[in-house]
Amino acid sequence: MAELRVLLVDDEPLARRGLRHALSRHPEVTVCGECRDGREAVTAIRELRPHLVLLDVQMPELDGFGVIREVGVGQMPAVIFITAYDAFAVRAFDVHAVDYLVKPFADERFDEALHRARQRLRQGEAVELGRRLAGLLADTPAPPVPAPPSEPRSERPAESAGRLLVKVGTRSVLVSVADLDWIEADDYCVTLHVGAQEHVLRESLAALEARLDAERFVRIHRSAIVNVERIRELHHASPTELLVVLHTGQRLRVSRNRREHLERRLGRAR
C-alpha cells in the first residue's frame, strides 16, 4: 500500500491539529478528512472510504462506538481509538487487541500504533479486525461517562503537585505551582502561564488537574484552569457570559456548566 488514507475524528480542534501534526512526519500518509463529531464521521467514512480512522472514543451525541455501530463492523476501516481514559482503555481495548492511544501520547507510541495498523492492512486482516471490533462492541455498550464538572474532585493534598519540571531550550527548570496564574490546554500538552512567561508541559489538562491542589485551582472551561488566588474579579460581559479577570488583566471565559462551581469556590475562599 503506497498511500495510507487517514480520517481524523475528534470533537476537539486542538486534538485534531495534534493528530495532523503527528501524521505530518509520515510522507506516505494522506489525511483525507477531518470530522468534528460522530455524525460527520459516519458520512465521511461512507463517502471517503479511508484506509484508517483515528477515532476519539468520547464525543457528544454519537461517540466512537456509536460510529462503528452506524457504519457497521463489516464496512468499517481499520481503527486506532483515541481515549483520555487510561483504565477504560486497558480493560476494553487490550482484551480485544484493538489499537488505541491514551492522551497525551508520545510520538514513539503514535508511530508504533500507525506502523502496526499499516502492517495489518498490508496483510489483509480485514476479517480479523472486524471480529475484534465486533467483540469490543459486544463487551462495551458505551464509553465511560466523566463526572459532571460541578462535582468536587477528590482532594488529596499529599499527592498534589508542588513543583513542575518543564523544558526551556536545552535546560529543564522547576516551576512552582504556587506561581501559576492559569493553565491552558494545548493539543496533547498544557501551557503554564506564569506572569509574562509561558512554559509547555507534556501532560493533559485532566491529568494535571488531578495532581493540583483542589483548594487553590479550579477548572473554569474544558481548556482552562485558574489559580483562585490570581483572580481579581468576575466580569459579567452579558447575561449569559461570565469572564474571570486575573491580576495580570488576562480575561478568561467561564463555561456555563462550570459557573456555579466557580462561584461556590470563590465564596468559600474569600
Tab-separated table of C-alpha atoms in Angstrom:
chain	number	residue	atom	x	y	z
A	1	MET	CA	0.000	0.000	0.000
A	2	ALA	CA	1.861	3.089	-1.279
A	3	GLU	CA	-0.572	5.587	0.232
A	4	LEU	CA	-2.384	5.405	3.560
A	5	ARG	CA	-5.595	7.442	3.600
A	6	VAL	CA	-6.434	8.514	7.152
A	7	LEU	CA	-9.571	10.134	8.550
A	8	LEU	CA	-9.324	12.165	11.781
A	9	VAL	CA	-12.311	12.156	14.137
A	10	ASP	CA	-12.199	14.239	17.337
A	11	ASP	CA	-14.532	16.916	18.680
A	12	GLU	CA	-11.560	18.990	19.915
A	13	PRO	CA	-9.959	21.225	17.239
A	14	LEU	CA	-6.652	21.210	19.137
A	15	ALA	CA	-6.679	17.424	19.259
A	16	ARG	CA	-7.256	17.184	15.508
A	17	ARG	CA	-4.418	19.609	14.936
A	18	GLY	CA	-2.166	17.487	17.133
A	19	LEU	CA	-3.055	14.332	15.197
A	20	ARG	CA	-2.425	16.057	11.883
A	21	HIS	CA	0.955	17.231	13.155
A	22	ALA	CA	1.863	13.703	14.259
A	23	LEU	CA	0.904	12.345	10.829
A	24	SER	CA	2.903	15.031	9.009
A	25	ARG	CA	6.085	13.136	9.896
A	26	HIS	CA	4.893	10.259	7.690
A	27	PRO	CA	5.073	11.196	3.982
A	28	GLU	CA	3.182	8.076	2.937
A	29	VAL	CA	0.095	9.234	4.856
A	30	THR	CA	-2.644	11.411	3.367
A	31	VAL	CA	-5.242	12.977	5.662
A	32	CYS	CA	-8.373	12.579	3.565
A	33	GLY	CA	-10.664	14.390	6.001
A	34	GLU	CA	-11.385	15.685	9.496
A	35	CYS	CA	-14.613	15.252	11.455
A	36	ARG	CA	-15.857	17.186	14.466
A	37	ASP	CA	-18.352	14.607	15.702
A	38	GLY	CA	-19.673	11.120	15.202
A	39	ARG	CA	-22.355	12.070	12.677
A	40	GLU	CA	-19.814	13.706	10.400
A	41	ALA	CA	-17.584	10.650	10.809
A	42	VAL	CA	-20.276	8.227	9.632
A	43	THR	CA	-20.858	10.263	6.471
A	44	ALA	CA	-17.122	10.722	5.809
A	45	ILE	CA	-16.325	7.024	6.235
A	46	ARG	CA	-19.020	6.078	3.729
A	47	GLU	CA	-18.056	8.748	1.199
A	48	LEU	CA	-14.263	8.993	1.532
A	49	ARG	CA	-13.536	5.305	2.220
A	50	PRO	CA	-10.350	5.862	4.249
A	51	HIS	CA	-7.952	3.003	4.992
A	52	LEU	CA	-7.606	4.046	8.649
A	53	VAL	CA	-9.663	6.104	11.116
A	54	LEU	CA	-8.164	7.826	14.168
A	55	LEU	CA	-11.339	7.784	16.250
A	56	ASP	CA	-11.966	9.638	19.502
A	57	VAL	CA	-13.943	7.490	21.934
A	58	GLN	CA	-15.694	10.190	23.957
A	59	MET	CA	-17.725	12.581	21.799
A	60	PRO	CA	-21.131	14.199	22.399
A	61	GLU	CA	-24.268	12.653	20.891
A	62	LEU	CA	-22.651	9.890	18.820
A	63	ASP	CA	-19.448	8.533	20.381
A	64	GLY	CA	-16.736	6.390	18.821
A	65	PHE	CA	-18.587	3.149	19.430
A	66	GLY	CA	-21.761	4.670	18.010
A	67	VAL	CA	-19.865	5.492	14.829
A	68	ILE	CA	-18.882	1.841	14.383
A	69	ARG	CA	-22.441	0.676	15.026
A	70	GLU	CA	-23.813	3.163	12.462
A	71	VAL	CA	-21.281	2.278	9.769
A	72	GLY	CA	-21.349	-1.431	10.536
A	73	VAL	CA	-18.422	-3.615	11.571
A	74	GLY	CA	-18.175	-5.155	8.112
A	75	GLN	CA	-17.824	-1.770	6.391
A	76	MET	CA	-15.594	-0.161	9.000
A	77	PRO	CA	-11.977	0.662	8.047
A	78	ALA	CA	-9.093	-0.104	10.390
A	79	VAL	CA	-9.375	1.931	13.596
A	80	ILE	CA	-6.992	3.396	16.137
A	81	PHE	CA	-9.029	4.609	19.094
A	82	ILE	CA	-8.071	7.833	20.876
A	83	THR	CA	-9.044	7.987	24.543
A	84	ALA	CA	-8.343	10.024	27.653
A	85	TYR	CA	-9.480	7.198	29.930
A	86	ASP	CA	-6.489	5.034	30.696
A	87	ALA	CA	-8.230	2.464	32.911
A	88	PHE	CA	-11.032	2.059	30.399
A	89	ALA	CA	-8.591	1.573	27.543
A	90	VAL	CA	-6.612	-1.105	29.344
A	91	ARG	CA	-9.734	-3.010	30.313
A	92	ALA	CA	-11.570	-2.941	26.992
A	93	PHE	CA	-9.105	-2.390	24.185
A	94	ASP	CA	-6.355	-4.685	25.422
A	95	VAL	CA	-8.785	-7.562	25.843
A	96	HIS	CA	-9.697	-7.413	22.159
A	97	ALA	CA	-6.202	-6.498	20.892
A	98	VAL	CA	-7.527	-3.275	19.339
A	99	ASP	CA	-5.085	-0.429	18.788
A	100	TYR	CA	-5.553	2.661	20.929
A	101	LEU	CA	-3.723	5.773	22.093
A	102	VAL	CA	-4.177	7.349	25.520
A	103	LYS	CA	-3.986	11.144	25.614
A	104	PRO	CA	-1.390	12.566	25.907
A	105	PHE	CA	0.753	10.108	23.946
A	106	ALA	CA	4.404	10.253	22.953
A	107	ASP	CA	5.491	10.394	19.319
A	108	GLU	CA	7.034	6.939	19.652
A	109	ARG	CA	3.747	5.438	20.832
A	110	PHE	CA	1.874	7.095	17.958
A	111	ASP	CA	4.382	5.802	15.401
A	112	GLU	CA	4.114	2.303	16.846
A	113	ALA	CA	0.317	2.252	16.520
A	114	LEU	CA	0.470	3.637	12.982
A	115	HIS	CA	3.093	1.071	11.936
A	116	ARG	CA	1.009	-1.768	13.371
A	117	ALA	CA	-2.081	-0.546	11.505
A	118	ARG	CA	-0.155	-0.439	8.219
A	119	GLN	CA	1.167	-3.954	8.780
A	120	ARG	CA	-2.316	-5.325	9.410
A	121	LEU	CA	-3.689	-3.606	6.325
A	122	ARG	CA	-0.845	-4.964	4.179
A	123	GLN	CA	-1.542	-8.460	5.442
A	124	GLY	CA	-5.231	-8.177	4.598
A	125	GLU	CA	-6.547	-8.688	8.128
A	126	ALA	CA	-9.919	-7.065	7.406
A	127	VAL	CA	-11.894	-10.065	8.657
A	128	GLU	CA	-9.805	-10.353	11.808
A	129	LEU	CA	-10.077	-6.620	12.522
A	130	GLY	CA	-13.842	-6.822	12.079
A	131	ARG	CA	-14.019	-9.709	14.533
A	132	ARG	CA	-12.117	-7.698	17.122
A	133	LEU	CA	-14.360	-4.676	16.686
A	134	ALA	CA	-17.461	-6.837	16.985
A	135	GLY	CA	-16.144	-8.342	20.217
A	136	LEU	CA	-15.321	-4.894	21.587
A	137	LEU	CA	-18.809	-3.580	20.839
A	138	ALA	CA	-20.428	-6.630	22.406
A	139	ASP	CA	-18.471	-6.210	25.658
A	140	THR	CA	-18.561	-2.417	25.760
A	141	PRO	CA	-22.052	-0.970	25.339
A	142	ALA	CA	-20.901	2.587	25.992
A	143	PRO	CA	-17.737	4.527	26.794
A	144	PRO	CA	-17.172	5.766	30.351
A	145	VAL	CA	-19.045	8.908	31.376
A	146	PRO	CA	-16.913	11.509	33.183
A	147	ALA	CA	-18.233	13.047	36.398
A	148	PRO	CA	-20.112	16.351	35.933
A	149	PRO	CA	-17.726	19.290	36.220
A	150	SER	CA	-19.745	20.826	39.055
A	151	GLU	CA	-18.997	17.891	41.339
A	152	PRO	CA	-15.988	18.447	43.596
A	153	ARG	CA	-12.955	16.289	42.911
A	154	SER	CA	-11.420	14.045	45.482
A	155	GLU	CA	-8.949	16.206	47.350
A	156	ARG	CA	-5.647	14.515	48.081
A	157	PRO	CA	-3.235	17.197	49.378
A	158	ALA	CA	-0.475	14.661	49.986
A	159	GLU	CA	-0.433	13.797	46.270
A	160	SER	CA	-0.816	17.304	44.865
A	161	ALA	CA	1.928	18.818	42.765
A	162	GLY	CA	4.201	21.401	44.387
A	163	ARG	CA	6.600	21.989	41.505
A	164	LEU	CA	6.525	21.082	37.825
A	165	LEU	CA	9.550	20.184	35.723
A	166	VAL	CA	9.432	21.868	32.303
A	167	LYS	CA	11.891	22.115	29.431
A	168	VAL	CA	13.293	25.513	28.488
A	169	GLY	CA	15.549	25.106	25.469
A	170	THR	CA	18.259	22.650	26.430
A	171	ARG	CA	17.516	23.015	30.143
A	172	SER	CA	14.844	21.672	32.475
A	173	VAL	CA	13.589	24.063	35.147
A	174	LEU	CA	11.276	23.735	38.114
A	175	VAL	CA	8.176	25.925	38.145
A	176	SER	CA	6.456	26.438	41.472
A	177	VAL	CA	2.765	25.595	41.254
A	178	ALA	CA	2.031	28.484	43.629
A	179	ASP	CA	3.348	30.902	40.962
A	180	LEU	CA	0.936	29.732	38.249
A	181	ASP	CA	-1.685	32.208	37.085
A	182	TRP	CA	-3.588	29.837	34.845
A	183	ILE	CA	-3.148	26.698	32.747
A	184	GLU	CA	-4.276	26.284	29.162
A	185	ALA	CA	-4.882	23.084	27.207
A	186	ASP	CA	-2.688	22.988	24.102
A	187	ASP	CA	-3.070	19.929	21.869
A	188	TYR	CA	-1.902	16.992	24.000
A	189	CYS	CA	0.117	19.314	26.232
A	190	VAL	CA	-0.623	22.245	28.527
A	191	THR	CA	0.756	25.779	28.593
A	192	LEU	CA	1.605	27.105	32.048
A	193	HIS	CA	1.109	30.872	32.349
A	194	VAL	CA	3.348	32.478	34.976
A	195	GLY	CA	3.157	36.254	34.680
A	196	ALA	CA	4.594	37.139	31.259
A	197	GLN	CA	6.233	33.716	30.918
A	198	GLU	CA	4.794	30.607	29.274
A	199	HIS	CA	6.011	27.041	29.708
A	200	VAL	CA	4.829	23.963	27.807
A	201	LEU	CA	4.360	20.745	29.776
A	202	ARG	CA	3.716	17.412	28.048
A	203	GLU	CA	0.720	16.345	30.112
A	204	SER	CA	-3.011	16.513	29.525
A	205	LEU	CA	-5.077	19.129	31.345
A	206	ALA	CA	-7.152	16.426	33.031
A	207	ALA	CA	-4.066	14.580	34.289
A	208	LEU	CA	-2.518	17.772	35.663
A	209	GLU	CA	-5.801	18.819	37.272
A	210	ALA	CA	-5.843	15.563	39.237
A	211	ARG	CA	-2.421	16.440	40.719
A	212	LEU	CA	-3.203	20.041	41.633
A	213	ASP	CA	-4.469	21.285	44.990
A	214	ALA	CA	-8.257	21.441	44.630
A	215	GLU	CA	-8.417	24.304	47.152
A	216	ARG	CA	-6.201	26.515	45.008
A	217	PHE	CA	-7.033	25.600	41.402
A	218	VAL	CA	-10.404	25.433	39.682
A	219	ARG	CA	-11.432	24.357	36.174
A	220	ILE	CA	-13.414	27.147	34.507
A	221	HIS	CA	-13.548	25.758	30.998
A	222	ARG	CA	-12.765	22.491	29.235
A	223	SER	CA	-9.453	24.078	28.198
A	224	ALA	CA	-8.554	26.274	31.186
A	225	ILE	CA	-7.710	26.016	34.903
A	226	VAL	CA	-7.092	29.103	37.046
A	227	ASN	CA	-5.362	29.777	40.341
A	228	VAL	CA	-8.120	31.262	42.528
A	229	GLU	CA	-5.554	33.427	44.298
A	230	ARG	CA	-4.850	35.169	40.976
A	231	ILE	CA	-8.483	36.097	40.292
A	232	ARG	CA	-9.052	39.842	40.595
A	233	GLU	CA	-12.726	39.963	39.675
A	234	LEU	CA	-15.573	38.328	37.813
A	235	HIS	CA	-16.911	40.304	34.879
A	236	HIS	CA	-20.455	39.774	33.641
A	237	ALA	CA	-19.936	40.552	29.952
A	238	SER	CA	-23.573	39.715	29.232
A	239	PRO	CA	-26.461	37.967	31.000
A	240	THR	CA	-25.089	34.646	29.752
A	241	GLU	CA	-21.326	35.288	29.593
A	242	LEU	CA	-19.067	35.369	32.636
A	243	LEU	CA	-15.365	36.240	32.461
A	244	VAL	CA	-12.620	35.705	35.013
A	245	VAL	CA	-10.230	38.671	35.213
A	246	LEU	CA	-6.791	37.790	36.586
A	247	HIS	CA	-4.412	40.150	38.362
A	248	THR	CA	-2.450	40.406	35.091
A	249	GLY	CA	-5.520	41.688	33.264
A	250	GLN	CA	-5.967	38.407	31.393
A	251	ARG	CA	-9.632	37.625	30.750
A	252	LEU	CA	-10.845	34.045	30.514
A	253	ARG	CA	-14.321	32.804	29.664
A	254	VAL	CA	-16.172	30.614	32.151
A	255	SER	CA	-18.283	27.866	30.586
A	256	ARG	CA	-21.918	27.762	31.673
A	257	ASN	CA	-21.727	24.351	33.289
A	258	ARG	CA	-18.750	25.421	35.467
A	259	ARG	CA	-20.047	28.823	36.529
A	260	GLU	CA	-21.920	27.699	39.633
A	261	HIS	CA	-18.979	25.616	40.846
A	262	LEU	CA	-16.591	28.563	40.424
A	263	GLU	CA	-18.848	30.952	42.315
A	264	ARG	CA	-19.199	28.447	45.158
A	265	ARG	CA	-15.430	28.019	45.297
A	266	LEU	CA	-14.802	31.766	45.412
A	267	GLY	CA	-17.466	32.144	48.057
A	268	ARG	CA	-15.599	29.679	50.287
A	269	ALA	CA	-12.178	31.113	49.525
A	270	ARG	CA	-12.983	34.745	50.229
